[in-house]
Amino acid sequence: LGIVVGTRPNFVKAAAVIRALSAKGVAPVLVHTGQHHDGMLSDAFFRRLQLPSPDHHLGIQGGSRGEQLGEIVTRLSKLLPALGLDELLVVGDVTSTLAGALAADACDLPVSHVEAGLRSFDLTMPEERNRRLVDAIAHRLFVSEPAGVENLLREGHRPEQIQLVGNVMIDTLLRFRDEAKAARVWER
């Protein structure tokens, strides 16, 4: 199992997923695209969320959304076959999420999507387009809320693809809530 991350929201979501997998004895291969490459946007989050160091870092930095998408797909399409994975898990709705799904699909690697089914119904948002495309590719759809299940069923996804698992962002919030309160950042 591999997991692709690239941005702060991905890191927060992946922290809960990786912790749950670790509790089951599964150590996923973690690939960081580098979409958020600044230390304040990446390294600090890995430390604070107690994420393992990425097994692979693609080093994507800057560029337009299209340039990032193309570069991530290109690099992942070369990396994924060498990893011998049985599945790639993508989280959220950012450029790295879509790129991971596209690259895995190009390599005939099954894709699972955490936070599937979320919809704003505003196709002017890149995130909304990303969500819909990733859900169309994914063979397993992990949904955070009942409305997501309804959206996916309405779009023609098979019920056996869909699993209501809850909100991994909330899982991470609850895990670090006491630490955040103790830091008392709001006083500074």
PDB file of C-alpha atoms in Angstrom:
ATOM      1  CA  LEU A   1       0.000   0.000   0.000  1.00  0.00           C
ATOM      2  CA  GLY A   2       1.255   3.448  -0.910  1.00  0.00           C
ATOM      3  CA  ILE A   3       0.011   6.863   0.175  1.00  0.00           C
ATOM      4  CA  VAL A   4       0.591  10.079  -1.765  1.00  0.00           C
ATOM      5  CA  VAL A   5       0.663  13.432   0.040  1.00  0.00           C
ATOM      6  CA  GLY A   6       1.697  16.874  -1.076  1.00  0.00           C
ATOM      7  CA  THR A   7      -0.009  19.607   0.940  1.00  0.00           C
ATOM      8  CA  ARG A   8      -0.820  20.531   4.526  1.00  0.00           C
ATOM      9  CA  PRO A   9      -4.404  19.207   4.327  1.00  0.00           C
ATOM     10  CA  ASN A  10      -3.002  15.909   2.977  1.00  0.00           C
ATOM     11  CA  PHE A  11      -0.581  15.683   5.888  1.00  0.00           C
ATOM     12  CA  VAL A  12      -3.345  16.156   8.469  1.00  0.00           C
ATOM     13  CA  LYS A  13      -5.543  13.518   6.848  1.00  0.00           C
ATOM     14  CA  ALA A  14      -2.691  11.085   6.239  1.00  0.00           C
ATOM     15  CA  ALA A  15      -1.631  11.335   9.900  1.00  0.00           C
ATOM     16  CA  ALA A  16      -4.880   9.660  10.985  1.00  0.00           C
ATOM     17  CA  VAL A  17      -4.777   7.074   8.187  1.00  0.00           C
ATOM     18  CA  ILE A  18      -1.149   6.121   8.811  1.00  0.00           C
ATOM     19  CA  ARG A  19      -1.764   5.855  12.553  1.00  0.00           C
ATOM     20  CA  ALA A  20      -4.746   3.538  11.950  1.00  0.00           C
ATOM     21  CA  LEU A  21      -2.746   1.421   9.502  1.00  0.00           C
ATOM     22  CA  SER A  22       0.188   1.221  11.911  1.00  0.00           C
ATOM     23  CA  ALA A  23      -2.152  -0.046  14.637  1.00  0.00           C
ATOM     24  CA  LYS A  24      -2.978  -2.920  12.245  1.00  0.00           C
ATOM     25  CA  GLY A  25       0.694  -3.627  11.523  1.00  0.00           C
ATOM     26  CA  VAL A  26       0.686  -2.019   8.075  1.00  0.00           C
ATOM     27  CA  ALA A  27       3.533   0.334   7.182  1.00  0.00           C
ATOM     28  CA  PRO A  28       2.545   2.095   3.964  1.00  0.00           C
ATOM     29  CA  VAL A  29       5.039   3.509   1.499  1.00  0.00           C
ATOM     30  CA  LEU A  30       4.732   7.282   1.890  1.00  0.00           C
ATOM     31  CA  VAL A  31       5.361   9.442  -1.171  1.00  0.00           C
ATOM     32  CA  HIS A  32       5.578  13.230  -0.770  1.00  0.00           C
ATOM     33  CA  THR A  33       5.125  15.097  -4.036  1.00  0.00           C
ATOM     34  CA  GLY A  34       6.602  18.329  -2.714  1.00  0.00           C
ATOM     35  CA  GLN A  35       3.584  20.409  -3.783  1.00  0.00           C
ATOM     36  CA  HIS A  36       4.010  22.309  -0.483  1.00  0.00           C
ATOM     37  CA  HIS A  37       7.795  22.430  -0.446  1.00  0.00           C
ATOM     38  CA  ASP A  38       8.514  25.221   2.044  1.00  0.00           C
ATOM     39  CA  GLY A  39       9.652  23.916   5.439  1.00  0.00           C
ATOM     40  CA  MET A  40       6.827  25.785   7.176  1.00  0.00           C
ATOM     41  CA  LEU A  41       4.362  24.109   4.824  1.00  0.00           C
ATOM     42  CA  SER A  42       5.850  20.640   4.965  1.00  0.00           C
ATOM     43  CA  ASP A  43       8.614  19.616   7.372  1.00  0.00           C
ATOM     44  CA  ALA A  44       7.038  21.317  10.380  1.00  0.00           C
ATOM     45  CA  PHE A  45       3.779  19.459   9.757  1.00  0.00           C
ATOM     46  CA  PHE A  46       5.539  16.109   9.505  1.00  0.00           C
ATOM     47  CA  ARG A  47       7.169  16.724  12.905  1.00  0.00           C
ATOM     48  CA  ARG A  48       4.061  18.075  14.646  1.00  0.00           C
ATOM     49  CA  LEU A  49       1.774  15.352  13.294  1.00  0.00           C
ATOM     50  CA  GLN A  50       4.337  12.624  14.038  1.00  0.00           C
ATOM     51  CA  LEU A  51       4.323  11.454  10.443  1.00  0.00           C
ATOM     52  CA  PRO A  52       7.116   9.147   9.321  1.00  0.00           C
ATOM     53  CA  SER A  53       9.641  10.626   6.938  1.00  0.00           C
ATOM     54  CA  PRO A  54       8.548  10.099   3.352  1.00  0.00           C
ATOM     55  CA  ASP A  55       9.984   7.025   1.685  1.00  0.00           C
ATOM     56  CA  HIS A  56      10.117   8.997  -1.552  1.00  0.00           C
ATOM     57  CA  HIS A  57      10.123  12.745  -2.172  1.00  0.00           C
ATOM     58  CA  LEU A  58       9.387  13.828  -5.734  1.00  0.00           C
ATOM     59  CA  GLY A  59      10.747  17.348  -5.231  1.00  0.00           C
ATOM     60  CA  ILE A  60       8.012  19.184  -7.107  1.00  0.00           C
ATOM     61  CA  GLN A  61       8.391  22.894  -6.457  1.00  0.00           C
ATOM     62  CA  GLY A  62       6.403  25.819  -7.752  1.00  0.00           C
ATOM     63  CA  GLY A  63       4.904  26.162 -11.161  1.00  0.00           C
ATOM     64  CA  SER A  64       1.313  26.458 -12.281  1.00  0.00           C
ATOM     65  CA  ARG A  65      -1.310  23.927 -11.276  1.00  0.00           C
ATOM     66  CA  GLY A  66      -1.013  22.308 -14.717  1.00  0.00           C
ATOM     67  CA  GLU A  67       2.786  22.162 -14.544  1.00  0.00           C
ATOM     68  CA  GLN A  68       2.657  20.591 -11.084  1.00  0.00           C
ATOM     69  CA  LEU A  69       0.012  18.092 -12.184  1.00  0.00           C
ATOM     70  CA  GLY A  70       2.015  17.030 -15.236  1.00  0.00           C
ATOM     71  CA  GLU A  71       5.292  16.748 -13.346  1.00  0.00           C
ATOM     72  CA  ILE A  72       3.799  14.739 -10.475  1.00  0.00           C
ATOM     73  CA  VAL A  73       2.043  12.339 -12.862  1.00  0.00           C
ATOM     74  CA  THR A  74       5.260  11.898 -14.849  1.00  0.00           C
ATOM     75  CA  ARG A  75       7.428  11.215 -11.802  1.00  0.00           C
ATOM     76  CA  LEU A  76       4.881   8.939 -10.097  1.00  0.00           C
ATOM     77  CA  SER A  77       4.330   6.975 -13.299  1.00  0.00           C
ATOM     78  CA  LYS A  78       8.035   6.111 -13.241  1.00  0.00           C
ATOM     79  CA  LEU A  79       8.180   5.420  -9.486  1.00  0.00           C
ATOM     80  CA  LEU A  80       5.007   3.399  -8.867  1.00  0.00           C
ATOM     81  CA  PRO A  81       5.865   0.319 -10.981  1.00  0.00           C
ATOM     82  CA  ALA A  82       9.179  -0.007  -9.137  1.00  0.00           C
ATOM     83  CA  LEU A  83       7.481  -0.025  -5.725  1.00  0.00           C
ATOM     84  CA  GLY A  84       5.481  -3.209  -6.268  1.00  0.00           C
ATOM     85  CA  LEU A  85       2.396  -1.815  -4.543  1.00  0.00           C
ATOM     86  CA  ASP A  86      -1.007  -3.467  -4.603  1.00  0.00           C
ATOM     87  CA  GLU A  87      -2.910  -0.181  -4.122  1.00  0.00           C
ATOM     88  CA  LEU A  88      -2.372   3.587  -3.934  1.00  0.00           C
ATOM     89  CA  LEU A  89      -4.324   5.633  -1.441  1.00  0.00           C
ATOM     90  CA  VAL A  90      -4.890   9.325  -2.093  1.00  0.00           C
ATOM     91  CA  VAL A  91      -6.401  11.800   0.352  1.00  0.00           C
ATOM     92  CA  GLY A  92      -8.399  14.979  -0.136  1.00  0.00           C
ATOM     93  CA  ASP A  93      -8.812  17.049  -3.267  1.00  0.00           C
ATOM     94  CA  VAL A  94      -5.585  18.888  -4.137  1.00  0.00           C
ATOM     95  CA  THR A  95      -3.388  18.672  -7.234  1.00  0.00           C
ATOM     96  CA  SER A  96      -1.261  15.918  -5.640  1.00  0.00           C
ATOM     97  CA  THR A  97      -4.429  13.890  -4.994  1.00  0.00           C
ATOM     98  CA  LEU A  98      -5.506  14.007  -8.625  1.00  0.00           C
ATOM     99  CA  ALA A  99      -1.969  13.429  -9.893  1.00  0.00           C
ATOM    100  CA  GLY A 100      -1.601  10.360  -7.676  1.00  0.00           C
ATOM    101  CA  ALA A 101      -4.866   8.906  -8.943  1.00  0.00           C
ATOM    102  CA  LEU A 102      -3.997   9.583 -12.584  1.00  0.00           C
ATOM    103  CA  ALA A 103      -0.509   8.089 -12.265  1.00  0.00           C
ATOM    104  CA  ALA A 104      -1.788   4.984 -10.481  1.00  0.00           C
ATOM    105  CA  ASP A 105      -4.484   4.541 -13.108  1.00  0.00           C
ATOM    106  CA  ALA A 106      -1.880   4.874 -15.862  1.00  0.00           C
ATOM    107  CA  CYS A 107       0.095   2.080 -14.138  1.00  0.00           C
ATOM    108  CA  ASP A 108      -3.007  -0.115 -13.699  1.00  0.00           C
ATOM    109  CA  LEU A 109      -2.685   0.246  -9.917  1.00  0.00           C
ATOM    110  CA  PRO A 110      -5.965   0.331  -7.963  1.00  0.00           C
ATOM    111  CA  VAL A 111      -6.740   3.653  -6.303  1.00  0.00           C
ATOM    112  CA  SER A 112      -8.530   4.306  -3.026  1.00  0.00           C
ATOM    113  CA  HIS A 113      -9.771   7.788  -2.146  1.00  0.00           C
ATOM    114  CA  VAL A 114     -10.065   9.080   1.424  1.00  0.00           C
ATOM    115  CA  GLU A 115     -12.659  11.872   1.637  1.00  0.00           C
ATOM    116  CA  ALA A 116     -14.528  10.621  -1.395  1.00  0.00           C
ATOM    117  CA  GLY A 117     -17.957  11.957  -2.243  1.00  0.00           C
ATOM    118  CA  LEU A 118     -17.557  15.467  -0.871  1.00  0.00           C
ATOM    119  CA  ARG A 119     -19.133  17.967  -3.240  1.00  0.00           C
ATOM    120  CA  SER A 120     -19.494  21.737  -3.433  1.00  0.00           C
ATOM    121  CA  PHE A 121     -21.288  21.469  -6.805  1.00  0.00           C
ATOM    122  CA  ASP A 122     -19.165  24.434  -7.980  1.00  0.00           C
ATOM    123  CA  LEU A 123     -17.134  23.308 -10.988  1.00  0.00           C
ATOM    124  CA  THR A 124     -15.240  26.611 -11.047  1.00  0.00           C
ATOM    125  CA  MET A 125     -13.286  25.265  -8.041  1.00  0.00           C
ATOM    126  CA  PRO A 126     -10.233  23.170  -8.990  1.00  0.00           C
ATOM    127  CA  GLU A 127     -10.813  21.088  -5.851  1.00  0.00           C
ATOM    128  CA  GLU A 128     -14.319  20.148  -6.985  1.00  0.00           C
ATOM    129  CA  ARG A 129     -13.024  19.025 -10.372  1.00  0.00           C
ATOM    130  CA  ASN A 130     -10.242  17.072  -8.633  1.00  0.00           C
ATOM    131  CA  ARG A 131     -12.754  15.325  -6.333  1.00  0.00           C
ATOM    132  CA  ARG A 132     -14.964  14.219  -9.186  1.00  0.00           C
ATOM    133  CA  LEU A 133     -12.077  12.971 -11.322  1.00  0.00           C
ATOM    134  CA  VAL A 134     -10.445  11.059  -8.463  1.00  0.00           C
ATOM    135  CA  ASP A 135     -13.752   9.459  -7.484  1.00  0.00           C
ATOM    136  CA  ALA A 136     -14.279   8.391 -11.105  1.00  0.00           C
ATOM    137  CA  ILE A 137     -10.890   6.622 -11.058  1.00  0.00           C
ATOM    138  CA  ALA A 138     -10.983   5.134  -7.540  1.00  0.00           C
ATOM    139  CA  HIS A 139     -12.087   1.555  -6.945  1.00  0.00           C
ATOM    140  CA  ARG A 140     -12.568   2.123  -3.191  1.00  0.00           C
ATOM    141  CA  LEU A 141     -14.245   5.249  -1.877  1.00  0.00           C
ATOM    142  CA  PHE A 142     -13.753   6.105   1.797  1.00  0.00           C
ATOM    143  CA  VAL A 143     -16.401   8.655   2.734  1.00  0.00           C
ATOM    144  CA  SER A 144     -16.414  11.062   5.677  1.00  0.00           C
ATOM    145  CA  GLU A 145     -20.140  11.825   5.907  1.00  0.00           C
ATOM    146  CA  PRO A 146     -23.521  10.415   4.826  1.00  0.00           C
ATOM    147  CA  ALA A 147     -24.036  13.134   2.184  1.00  0.00           C
ATOM    148  CA  GLY A 148     -20.902  11.855   0.458  1.00  0.00           C
ATOM    149  CA  VAL A 149     -22.419   8.386   0.202  1.00  0.00           C
ATOM    150  CA  GLU A 150     -25.566   9.885  -1.346  1.00  0.00           C
ATOM    151  CA  ASN A 151     -23.501  11.916  -3.829  1.00  0.00           C
ATOM    152  CA  LEU A 152     -21.528   8.875  -4.957  1.00  0.00           C
ATOM    153  CA  LEU A 153     -24.620   6.697  -5.349  1.00  0.00           C
ATOM    154  CA  ARG A 154     -26.338   9.453  -7.325  1.00  0.00           C
ATOM    155  CA  GLU A 155     -23.271   9.611  -9.596  1.00  0.00           C
ATOM    156  CA  GLY A 156     -23.536   5.890 -10.323  1.00  0.00           C
ATOM    157  CA  HIS A 157     -20.893   4.397  -8.053  1.00  0.00           C
ATOM    158  CA  ARG A 158     -21.607   0.877  -6.838  1.00  0.00           C
ATOM    159  CA  PRO A 159     -22.548   0.532  -3.158  1.00  0.00           C
ATOM    160  CA  GLU A 160     -19.810  -2.050  -2.599  1.00  0.00           C
ATOM    161  CA  GLN A 161     -17.178   0.560  -3.555  1.00  0.00           C
ATOM    162  CA  ILE A 162     -18.336   2.958  -0.846  1.00  0.00           C
ATOM    163  CA  GLN A 163     -17.418   2.792   2.828  1.00  0.00           C
ATOM    164  CA  LEU A 164     -18.509   5.420   5.348  1.00  0.00           C
ATOM    165  CA  VAL A 165     -15.451   5.734   7.618  1.00  0.00           C
ATOM    166  CA  GLY A 166     -15.822   9.138   9.270  1.00  0.00           C
ATOM    167  CA  ASN A 167     -13.762  12.291   9.120  1.00  0.00           C
ATOM    168  CA  VAL A 168     -10.002  11.748   9.399  1.00  0.00           C
ATOM    169  CA  MET A 169      -9.472  15.485   9.965  1.00  0.00           C
ATOM    170  CA  ILE A 170     -11.503  15.167  13.165  1.00  0.00           C
ATOM    171  CA  ASP A 171      -9.481  12.093  14.154  1.00  0.00           C
ATOM    172  CA  THR A 172      -6.289  14.149  13.917  1.00  0.00           C
ATOM    173  CA  LEU A 173      -7.887  17.100  15.726  1.00  0.00           C
ATOM    174  CA  LEU A 174      -8.924  14.887  18.636  1.00  0.00           C
ATOM    175  CA  ARG A 175      -5.505  13.227  18.774  1.00  0.00           C
ATOM    176  CA  PHE A 176      -3.674  16.569  19.135  1.00  0.00           C
ATOM    177  CA  ARG A 177      -6.356  18.628  20.917  1.00  0.00           C
ATOM    178  CA  ASP A 178      -4.733  18.526  24.358  1.00  0.00           C
ATOM    179  CA  GLU A 179      -1.326  19.407  22.915  1.00  0.00           C
ATOM    180  CA  ALA A 180      -2.844  22.350  21.043  1.00  0.00           C
ATOM    181  CA  LYS A 181      -4.632  23.613  24.154  1.00  0.00           C
ATOM    182  CA  ALA A 182      -1.454  23.322  26.230  1.00  0.00           C
ATOM    183  CA  ALA A 183       0.520  25.360  23.668  1.00  0.00           C
ATOM    184  CA  ARG A 184      -1.838  28.312  24.302  1.00  0.00           C
ATOM    185  CA  VAL A 185      -0.768  29.916  21.004  1.00  0.00           C
ATOM    186  CA  TRP A 186      -3.721  32.302  21.097  1.00  0.00           C
ATOM    187  CA  GLU A 187      -2.126  34.082  24.084  1.00  0.00           C
ATOM    188  CA  ARG A 188       0.850  35.114  21.961  1.00  0.00           C
TER     189      ARG A 188
END
